[in-house]
Coordinates of C-alpha atoms and ligand atoms in Angstrom, one line a residue:
M1 CA 3.9 -16.6 15.8
K2 CA 2.0 -13.5 14.6
V3 CA 2.8 -10.3 12.7
M4 CA 1.8 -6.9 14.0
K5 CA 2.2 -3.9 11.6
F6 CA 2.0 -0.3 12.8
G7 CA 1.5 2.4 10.3
G8 CA 2.9 6.0 10.2
T9 CA 0.3 7.6 12.5
S10 CA 0.6 4.7 14.9
V11 CA 4.2 5.5 15.5
G12 CA 4.0 9.2 14.6
K13 CA 4.0 10.6 18.1
P14 CA 6.1 9.6 21.1
E15 CA 2.9 8.7 23.1
R16 CA 1.7 6.5 20.2
M17 CA 5.0 4.6 20.3
H18 CA 4.5 4.1 24.0
D19 CA 1.0 2.7 23.2
V20 CA 2.6 0.4 20.6
A21 CA 4.9 -1.0 23.2
T22 CA 1.9 -1.7 25.4
L23 CA 0.0 -3.4 22.5
I24 CA 2.9 -5.7 21.6
T25 CA 3.3 -6.8 25.2
R26 CA -0.4 -7.5 25.9
D27 CA 0.1 -11.2 25.1
N28 CA 2.9 -13.7 25.2
E29 CA 2.7 -14.9 21.6
E30 CA 6.0 -14.6 19.7
K31 CA 5.7 -11.8 17.1
I32 CA 7.4 -9.9 14.4
V33 CA 6.5 -6.2 14.7
V34 CA 6.7 -4.3 11.4
L35 CA 6.9 -0.5 11.6
S36 CA 6.4 2.2 9.1
A37 CA 8.3 5.5 9.2
L38 CA 6.9 8.3 11.5
S39 CA 4.0 9.9 9.6
G40 CA 5.2 12.6 7.3
T41 CA 8.8 11.3 7.2
T42 CA 8.5 9.5 3.9
N43 CA 6.9 12.5 2.3
S44 CA 9.8 14.6 3.5
L45 CA 12.3 12.1 2.1
V46 CA 10.5 12.2 -1.2
E47 CA 10.8 16.0 -1.2
I48 CA 14.6 15.7 -0.4
G49 CA 15.0 13.3 -3.4
A50 CA 13.0 15.5 -5.7
A51 CA 15.0 18.6 -4.7
M52 CA 18.2 16.7 -5.3
A53 CA 17.0 15.5 -8.7
N54 CA 16.4 19.2 -9.6
G55 CA 19.8 20.1 -8.4
D56 CA 18.3 22.3 -5.6
R57 CA 20.6 21.3 -2.8
A58 CA 19.5 24.3 -0.6
A59 CA 15.9 23.1 -0.7
A60 CA 17.0 19.6 0.2
K61 CA 19.1 20.9 3.0
Q62 CA 16.2 22.8 4.4
V63 CA 13.9 19.7 4.5
I64 CA 16.8 17.7 6.1
D65 CA 17.3 20.3 8.9
K66 CA 13.6 20.5 9.6
L67 CA 13.3 16.7 9.8
D68 CA 16.4 16.6 12.1
A69 CA 14.8 19.1 14.5
H70 CA 11.6 17.0 14.5
Y71 CA 13.5 13.9 15.5
Q72 CA 15.4 15.7 18.3
T73 CA 12.1 16.8 19.9
F74 CA 10.6 13.3 19.3
I75 CA 13.5 11.7 21.2
S76 CA 13.2 14.1 24.1
N77 CA 9.6 13.0 24.5
L78 CA 10.0 9.4 23.7
L79 CA 12.7 8.5 26.2
A80 CA 12.7 9.4 29.9
T81 CA 16.4 9.2 30.9
E82 CA 19.3 11.3 29.7
E83 CA 21.3 8.2 29.1
A84 CA 18.8 6.6 26.7
Q85 CA 18.3 9.9 24.9
T86 CA 22.0 10.4 24.3
K87 CA 22.3 6.9 22.9
C88 CA 19.3 7.3 20.7
R89 CA 20.5 10.7 19.4
A90 CA 23.8 9.2 18.4
I91 CA 22.0 6.5 16.4
I92 CA 19.7 9.0 14.7
A93 CA 22.7 11.3 14.0
E94 CA 24.2 8.7 11.8
H95 CA 21.1 8.8 9.5
F96 CA 21.2 12.6 9.3
E97 CA 25.0 12.5 8.6
F98 CA 24.1 10.2 5.7
L99 CA 21.5 12.6 4.4
N100 CA 23.9 15.5 4.7
I101 CA 26.6 13.6 2.9
I102 CA 24.4 12.8 -0.1
L103 CA 24.0 16.6 -0.5
K104 CA 27.6 16.6 -1.6
I105 CA 27.6 13.7 -4.0
S106 CA 26.1 13.2 -7.4
F107 CA 22.5 12.1 -7.3
N108 CA 21.0 9.0 -8.9
E109 CA 18.0 6.7 -8.6
A110 CA 19.8 4.2 -6.4
L111 CA 20.7 6.9 -4.0
N112 CA 17.1 8.1 -3.9
K113 CA 16.0 4.7 -2.7
D114 CA 18.6 4.9 0.0
I115 CA 17.2 8.2 1.0
L116 CA 13.6 6.8 1.1
A117 CA 14.7 3.9 3.4
Q118 CA 15.9 6.2 6.2
G119 CA 12.4 6.7 7.6
E120 CA 11.8 3.0 8.5
L121 CA 15.4 2.5 9.6
M122 CA 15.0 5.4 12.1
S123 CA 11.6 4.6 13.4
T124 CA 12.5 1.0 14.2
K125 CA 15.8 2.0 15.9
M126 CA 14.0 4.7 18.0
F127 CA 11.4 2.2 19.0
S128 CA 14.1 -0.3 19.9
C129 CA 15.7 2.4 22.2
Y130 CA 12.4 2.8 23.9
L131 CA 11.9 -0.9 24.4
E132 CA 15.4 -1.1 25.8
E133 CA 14.8 1.7 28.2
K134 CA 11.6 -0.1 29.4
G135 CA 13.5 -3.4 29.8
I136 CA 11.4 -5.2 27.2
N137 CA 13.4 -8.0 25.7
H138 CA 13.4 -7.8 21.9
M139 CA 15.6 -8.0 18.8
L140 CA 15.9 -5.7 15.7
L141 CA 15.7 -7.8 12.6
P142 CA 17.0 -5.8 9.6
A143 CA 14.5 -6.1 6.7
L144 CA 17.4 -5.6 4.3
D145 CA 18.7 -9.0 5.4
F146 CA 15.7 -10.9 4.2
M147 CA 13.2 -8.8 2.2
T148 CA 14.1 -9.1 -1.5
I149 CA 12.5 -8.3 -4.8
D150 CA 13.5 -9.7 -8.2
S151 CA 14.3 -7.8 -11.4
Y152 CA 10.6 -7.4 -12.1
E153 CA 10.2 -5.8 -8.6
E154 CA 8.3 -8.9 -7.4
P155 CA 8.9 -10.1 -3.9
Q156 CA 10.9 -13.4 -3.8
I157 CA 8.7 -15.2 -1.3
G158 CA 10.7 -18.4 -1.4
S159 CA 14.0 -16.7 -0.5
I160 CA 12.3 -14.4 2.1
K161 CA 11.0 -17.6 3.7
V162 CA 14.4 -19.2 3.9
K163 CA 16.3 -16.2 5.1
L164 CA 13.7 -15.2 7.7
S165 CA 13.5 -18.7 9.2
Q166 CA 17.3 -18.8 9.4
L167 CA 17.3 -15.5 11.3
L168 CA 14.5 -16.7 13.6
N169 CA 16.2 -20.0 14.2
Q170 CA 19.4 -18.3 15.2
N171 CA 17.5 -16.3 17.8
K172 CA 15.2 -18.8 19.4
D173 CA 15.4 -17.2 22.8
K174 CA 13.7 -14.0 21.6
K175 CA 9.9 -13.5 21.5
I176 CA 9.6 -10.0 20.0
F177 CA 11.3 -9.1 16.8
I178 CA 11.1 -5.6 15.3
T179 CA 11.6 -5.0 11.6
Q180 CA 11.1 -2.3 9.0
G181 CA 8.2 -2.3 6.6
Y182 CA 8.5 -0.9 3.1
I183 CA 12.2 -1.4 2.5
S184 CA 13.8 -4.3 0.5
R185 CA 16.8 -5.2 -1.5
N186 CA 16.5 -5.5 -5.3
A187 CA 18.1 -7.9 -7.7
R188 CA 21.2 -5.8 -7.9
G189 CA 21.6 -6.0 -4.1
E190 CA 20.7 -2.3 -3.7
V191 CA 18.3 -0.8 -1.2
D192 CA 14.8 -0.6 -2.8
N193 CA 11.2 -0.5 -1.5
L194 CA 7.8 -1.9 -2.1
K195 CA 6.3 1.4 -3.2
R196 CA 4.3 3.9 -1.1
G197 CA 2.2 2.4 1.6
G198 CA 4.3 -0.8 1.2
S199 CA 4.6 -1.6 4.9
D200 CA 1.3 -3.5 4.7
Y201 CA 2.8 -5.5 1.9
S202 CA 5.9 -6.2 4.0
A203 CA 3.6 -7.4 6.8
S204 CA 1.6 -9.7 4.6
L205 CA 4.8 -11.2 3.0
I206 CA 6.3 -11.8 6.4
G207 CA 3.1 -13.3 7.6
A208 CA 3.1 -15.7 4.6
A209 CA 6.8 -16.5 5.1
I210 CA 6.5 -17.5 8.7
N211 CA 3.0 -19.0 8.3
A212 CA 1.8 -16.6 11.0
S213 CA -1.3 -17.2 13.1
V214 CA -2.6 -13.8 12.1
C215 CA -1.3 -10.6 10.4
E216 CA -2.5 -7.6 12.3
I217 CA -2.5 -4.3 10.5
W218 CA -2.7 -1.5 13.1
T219 CA -3.7 1.9 11.8
D220 CA -5.6 5.0 12.6
I221 CA -9.1 3.8 11.8
D222 CA -11.2 0.9 13.1
G223 CA -11.0 -1.3 10.0
M224 CA -12.1 -1.2 6.4
H225 CA -15.1 1.2 6.0
N226 CA -17.9 0.9 3.5
N227 CA -16.6 4.1 1.7
D228 CA -13.6 6.4 1.7
P229 CA -13.8 8.3 5.0
R230 CA -11.6 11.1 3.6
I231 CA -14.3 11.9 1.0
V232 CA -17.6 10.8 2.5
K233 CA -18.9 12.0 5.9
K234 CA -20.8 9.0 7.2
T235 CA -19.0 5.7 6.8
V236 CA -19.1 2.5 8.8
A237 CA -16.6 -0.2 9.6
I238 CA -17.0 -3.7 8.0
E239 CA -16.7 -6.6 10.4
Q240 CA -15.7 -9.3 7.9
L241 CA -14.4 -9.5 4.3
S242 CA -13.1 -12.3 2.2
F243 CA -9.6 -12.1 0.7
D244 CA -11.2 -11.6 -2.7
E245 CA -13.2 -8.6 -1.5
A246 CA -10.3 -7.1 0.4
A247 CA -8.0 -7.5 -2.5
E248 CA -10.5 -5.7 -4.9
L249 CA -10.9 -2.9 -2.4
A250 CA -7.1 -2.5 -1.8
Y251 CA -6.4 -2.6 -5.6
F252 CA -9.2 -0.2 -6.4
G253 CA -8.1 2.5 -4.0
A254 CA -9.0 1.8 -0.4
K255 CA -5.9 3.4 1.0
I256 CA -6.0 1.5 4.3
L257 CA -4.3 -1.4 2.5
H258 CA -1.5 -1.4 -0.1
P259 CA -2.8 -2.6 -3.4
A260 CA -0.8 -5.8 -3.4
S261 CA -1.0 -6.5 0.3
I262 CA -3.7 -9.2 0.2
W263 CA -2.3 -11.9 -2.1
P264 CA 0.5 -13.2 0.1
A265 CA -2.0 -13.6 3.0
Q266 CA -4.6 -15.1 0.7
H267 CA -2.2 -17.6 -0.9
Y268 CA -0.8 -18.8 2.4
K269 CA -4.2 -18.6 4.2
I270 CA -3.1 -16.1 6.8
P271 CA -6.0 -14.2 8.4
V272 CA -5.6 -10.5 8.3
K273 CA -7.0 -8.1 10.9
L274 CA -7.3 -4.4 10.4
L275 CA -7.2 -2.7 13.9
N276 CA -7.1 0.8 15.3
T277 CA -4.1 1.7 17.5
M278 CA -6.1 4.5 19.1
Q279 CA -9.1 2.2 19.9
P280 CA -7.4 -1.2 20.4
D281 CA -10.5 -2.9 21.6
A282 CA -12.7 -2.0 18.7
K283 CA -13.6 -5.0 16.6
G284 CA -11.9 -3.9 13.4
T285 CA -12.1 -5.9 10.2
L286 CA -11.3 -9.6 9.9
I287 CA -10.2 -10.8 6.4
T288 CA -10.3 -14.5 5.8
E289 CA -11.4 -17.0 3.1
E290 CA -14.9 -16.4 4.2
A291 CA -16.9 -13.3 3.2
G292 CA -19.3 -13.4 6.1
S293 CA -22.3 -12.3 4.1
V294 CA -23.5 -11.8 0.5
G295 CA -24.0 -8.4 -0.9
V296 CA -22.3 -5.0 -1.4
K297 CA -19.7 -4.3 1.3
A298 CA -17.9 -1.2 0.1
V299 CA -17.0 1.3 -2.6
A300 CA -13.6 2.6 -3.3
A301 CA -12.0 4.9 -6.0
K302 CA -8.7 5.0 -7.7
D303 CA -7.4 8.2 -9.4
G304 CA -5.0 8.9 -12.1
I305 CA -6.5 6.6 -14.6
T306 CA -6.1 6.9 -18.4
A307 CA -8.6 5.3 -20.8
I308 CA -7.5 4.2 -24.2
K309 CA -9.9 3.3 -27.0
I310 CA -8.7 1.4 -30.1
K311 CA -11.3 1.5 -32.9
S312 CA -10.9 -0.8 -35.8
S313 CA -13.5 -1.7 -38.4
R314 CA -11.7 -4.9 -39.0
M315 CA -11.8 -6.0 -35.4
L316 CA -15.0 -8.1 -35.5
L317 CA -13.6 -10.7 -37.9
A318 CA -10.0 -10.4 -36.9
Y319 CA -9.3 -13.1 -34.3
G320 CA -6.0 -12.4 -32.6
F321 CA -6.8 -8.7 -32.5
L322 CA -7.0 -8.5 -28.7
R323 CA -3.8 -10.6 -28.3
K324 CA -1.9 -8.1 -30.4
V325 CA -3.3 -5.2 -28.3
F326 CA -2.4 -6.9 -25.1
E327 CA 1.1 -7.7 -26.3
V328 CA 1.8 -4.0 -26.5
F329 CA 0.9 -3.5 -22.9
E330 CA 2.9 -6.6 -21.9
K331 CA 5.9 -5.3 -23.7
Y332 CA 5.8 -2.1 -21.7
R333 CA 5.0 -3.9 -18.4
T334 CA 1.9 -1.8 -18.0
S335 CA -1.1 -3.6 -16.4
I336 CA -4.6 -3.1 -17.5
D337 CA -7.3 -2.4 -14.9
M338 CA -10.6 -2.3 -16.8
I339 CA -11.6 -3.5 -20.2
T340 CA -14.8 -3.3 -22.3
T341 CA -15.3 -4.3 -25.9
S342 CA -17.8 -3.7 -28.7
E343 CA -17.8 -5.0 -32.2
V344 CA -15.6 -2.3 -33.5
A345 CA -13.7 -1.0 -30.6
V346 CA -12.0 -1.9 -27.3
S347 CA -11.6 0.4 -24.4
L348 CA -9.2 -0.2 -21.6
T349 CA -7.6 1.6 -18.7
I350 CA -4.2 1.9 -17.2
D351 CA -2.9 3.6 -14.1
N352 CA 0.7 3.8 -15.0
S353 CA 1.3 6.1 -17.9
T354 CA 5.1 6.0 -17.9
H355 CA 5.2 4.4 -21.3
L356 CA 2.0 5.9 -22.7
D357 CA 3.6 7.5 -25.7
E358 CA 5.3 4.3 -26.8
I359 CA 2.1 2.3 -26.2
I360 CA 0.1 4.6 -28.4
R361 CA 2.6 4.6 -31.1
E362 CA 2.5 0.8 -31.2
L363 CA -1.3 0.6 -31.1
E364 CA -1.8 3.1 -33.9
P365 CA -1.3 0.5 -36.7
F366 CA -4.3 -1.4 -35.3
G367 CA -6.8 1.4 -35.7
T368 CA -7.8 4.8 -34.4
V369 CA -6.5 5.4 -30.9
E370 CA -8.3 7.9 -28.5
L371 CA -7.2 8.9 -25.0
D372 CA -9.2 10.1 -22.0
K373 CA -6.8 11.2 -19.3
D374 CA -7.7 12.2 -15.6
Q375 CA -10.3 9.5 -15.1
A376 CA -11.2 7.6 -11.9
I377 CA -12.3 4.0 -11.4
V378 CA -15.1 3.7 -8.8
S379 CA -15.5 0.1 -7.7
I380 CA -18.5 -1.4 -5.9
V381 CA -17.2 -4.5 -4.1
G382 CA -19.0 -7.3 -2.3
N383 CA -19.4 -11.0 -2.2
E384 CA -21.5 -12.3 -5.1
I385 CA -23.0 -8.8 -5.6
G386 CA -24.8 -9.8 -8.7
K387 CA -27.1 -11.9 -6.5
T388 CA -28.1 -8.9 -4.4
E389 CA -31.7 -8.0 -5.3
H390 CA -32.0 -4.8 -7.4
I391 CA -28.4 -4.0 -7.0
L392 CA -27.7 -3.0 -10.6
S393 CA -30.9 -1.0 -10.9
K394 CA -30.1 0.8 -7.6
L395 CA -26.6 1.4 -8.8
F396 CA -27.6 2.9 -12.2
E397 CA -30.5 4.9 -10.7
S398 CA -28.1 6.6 -8.3
I399 CA -25.6 7.5 -10.9
A400 CA -28.0 8.8 -13.5
D401 CA -26.4 12.2 -13.5
I402 CA -22.8 11.0 -13.7
P403 CA -21.1 10.8 -17.2
V404 CA -20.0 7.2 -16.9
R405 CA -17.3 6.4 -19.5
M406 CA -17.0 2.6 -19.0
V407 CA -18.8 -0.1 -17.0
S408 CA -17.2 -3.4 -16.1
Y409 CA -19.2 -6.3 -14.5
G410 CA -18.8 -10.0 -14.6
G411 CA -15.0 -10.2 -14.5
S412 CA -15.3 -11.3 -10.9
P413 CA -18.5 -11.9 -9.0
H414 CA -17.3 -9.4 -6.4
N415 CA -16.9 -6.2 -8.3
V416 CA -18.7 -3.7 -10.5
S417 CA -16.4 -1.0 -11.8
L418 CA -17.3 2.4 -13.3
L419 CA -15.0 4.7 -15.1
V420 CA -15.9 8.4 -14.5
P421 CA -14.0 11.6 -15.1
A422 CA -11.8 12.2 -12.0
S423 CA -13.7 15.5 -11.4
Y424 CA -16.8 13.4 -10.7
K425 CA -15.1 11.0 -8.2
T426 CA -16.2 12.7 -5.0
Q427 CA -19.8 13.1 -6.2
T428 CA -20.0 9.5 -7.3
L429 CA -18.8 8.2 -4.0
Q430 CA -21.2 10.4 -2.1
I431 CA -24.2 9.5 -4.3
L432 CA -23.4 5.8 -3.9
N433 CA -23.2 6.1 -0.1
K434 CA -26.8 7.2 -0.1
G435 CA -28.0 5.1 -3.1
I436 CA -26.5 1.8 -2.0
F437 CA -25.9 2.0 1.7
G438 CA -28.6 4.5 2.6
L439 CA -26.0 6.7 4.4
D440 CA -25.9 10.4 4.0
Ligands
ADP501 P1 -1.1 3.7 7.9 O1 -0.2 4.9 8.0 O2 -1.4 3.1 9.2 O3 -0.6 2.7 6.9 P2 -2.9 4.8 5.9 O4 -3.0 6.3 5.9 O5 -2.0 4.2 4.9 O6 -2.4 4.3 7.4 O7 -4.3 4.1 5.8 C1 -5.4 4.5 6.7 C2 -6.2 5.5 6.1 O8 -6.9 5.0 4.9 C3 -7.4 6.0 6.9 O9 -7.0 7.0 7.8 C4 -8.4 6.5 5.9 O10 -8.4 7.8 5.8 C5 -7.9 5.9 4.6 N1 -9.0 5.1 3.9 C6 -9.3 5.2 2.6 N2 -10.3 4.4 2.3 C7 -10.6 3.7 3.4 C8 -11.6 2.7 3.7 N3 -12.5 2.2 2.8 N4 -11.7 2.2 5.0 C9 -10.8 2.7 5.9 N5 -9.9 3.7 5.7 C10 -9.8 4.1 4.4
LIG502 N1 6.6 4.9 4.9 C1 6.1 4.4 3.7 C2 5.2 5.4 3.1 O1 4.8 6.4 3.7 C3 5.5 3.0 3.8 C4 4.3 2.9 4.6 O2 4.0 3.7 5.5 O3 3.6 1.9 4.5 O4 4.7 5.2 2.0
MG503 MG1 -0.6 2.7 4.8

């Protein structure tokens, strides 16, 4: 059995959904098809929630009405017969009724999560209507019946496995299952989600849970590129990556994959393929245990980073100093991305500044605390990059004019990370494209 995940752009137009139906019926292998919301929908749902949180019901209503109109047109073009359209409109109307009802009740975070879930619920139901019209045998598998996260927002892989295999066993006659990416149930039983871009994570978790032959991530580009195609003009697709390399790239900003989406596949040894819905026969990227080749494969960048420096003259002799520092971050469940040390100071970076004030307050007794906000981590990723000839000299020559704040190398053999002011991110990625890959 395999997993095929289609992202927002891949289902964002009626003709794309038609293509998805073709792609999932190209072979006879049993499959779980994971869909995102239509592109743009989750952004609109975020807007609705934000307007509600601000008490601006009129603004929320405006976004709801615009979205509703978009779905009406979508259905007209997705389905051929009047009968199928009427049925689908009735299904979608229930979701818009829900959105209109929430305008009248008091808003809270749990309700916000319910709002955010509507995108994937609607896209899967509309796709199911289309498959039904086409006579393609399939079954809708509600993600909320099996995808769960614990009180630390971590997926409960054991329970996902059990629930999913029960559902599949009850429906042995079916070959195609359709389910929602992104959405889950939390420890309180409420509707929740796996964070933005989370459908990749859903796909990987499902792949791990069913021990899939492959987890295919179908998107709008022909695989992982050597650099961010939104920022750099000339980029090329990478044919093969190891799980370690892909995990580093996803974590350090390559948007094509959700930051956490590699570990389930890696842990359960499920190959991942990144494929292009618009060019289904392009090679794409294969991600397995094997890296394919040694050397730099790609660079990626992650925004919104805060650097924290703690300077203490007593640090050198004080064993236990780092433990005390790390405990503060642990207490506030804030993960550290980069760390560098000297005799008298330690610098580290975080991307979640929700508890920054509390963290600083608790660090102050240890020494002088300095902050640099609006930083970006630029990561150079590749298998055993240290073994690549002249790689470090090439790297540092290329970035001679960039005010680098931190450098981290040696934590893993697959990564060199630089911390630069966010305003230098674009320039750094462009310079590295030429300096390391020889691409303009
Ligand atoms: P989906 O909706 O299918 O999940 P995303 O928009 O989340 O698609 O991810 C695909 C996008 O990721 C691409 O269109 C591309 O702009 C962006 N991207 C950023 N970095 C990379 C990279 N290194 N390789 C490929 N795509 C990347
Ligand atoms: N629809 C969600 C988002 O836009 C999840 C996803 O597309 O992966 O973030
Ligand atoms: Mg995505």
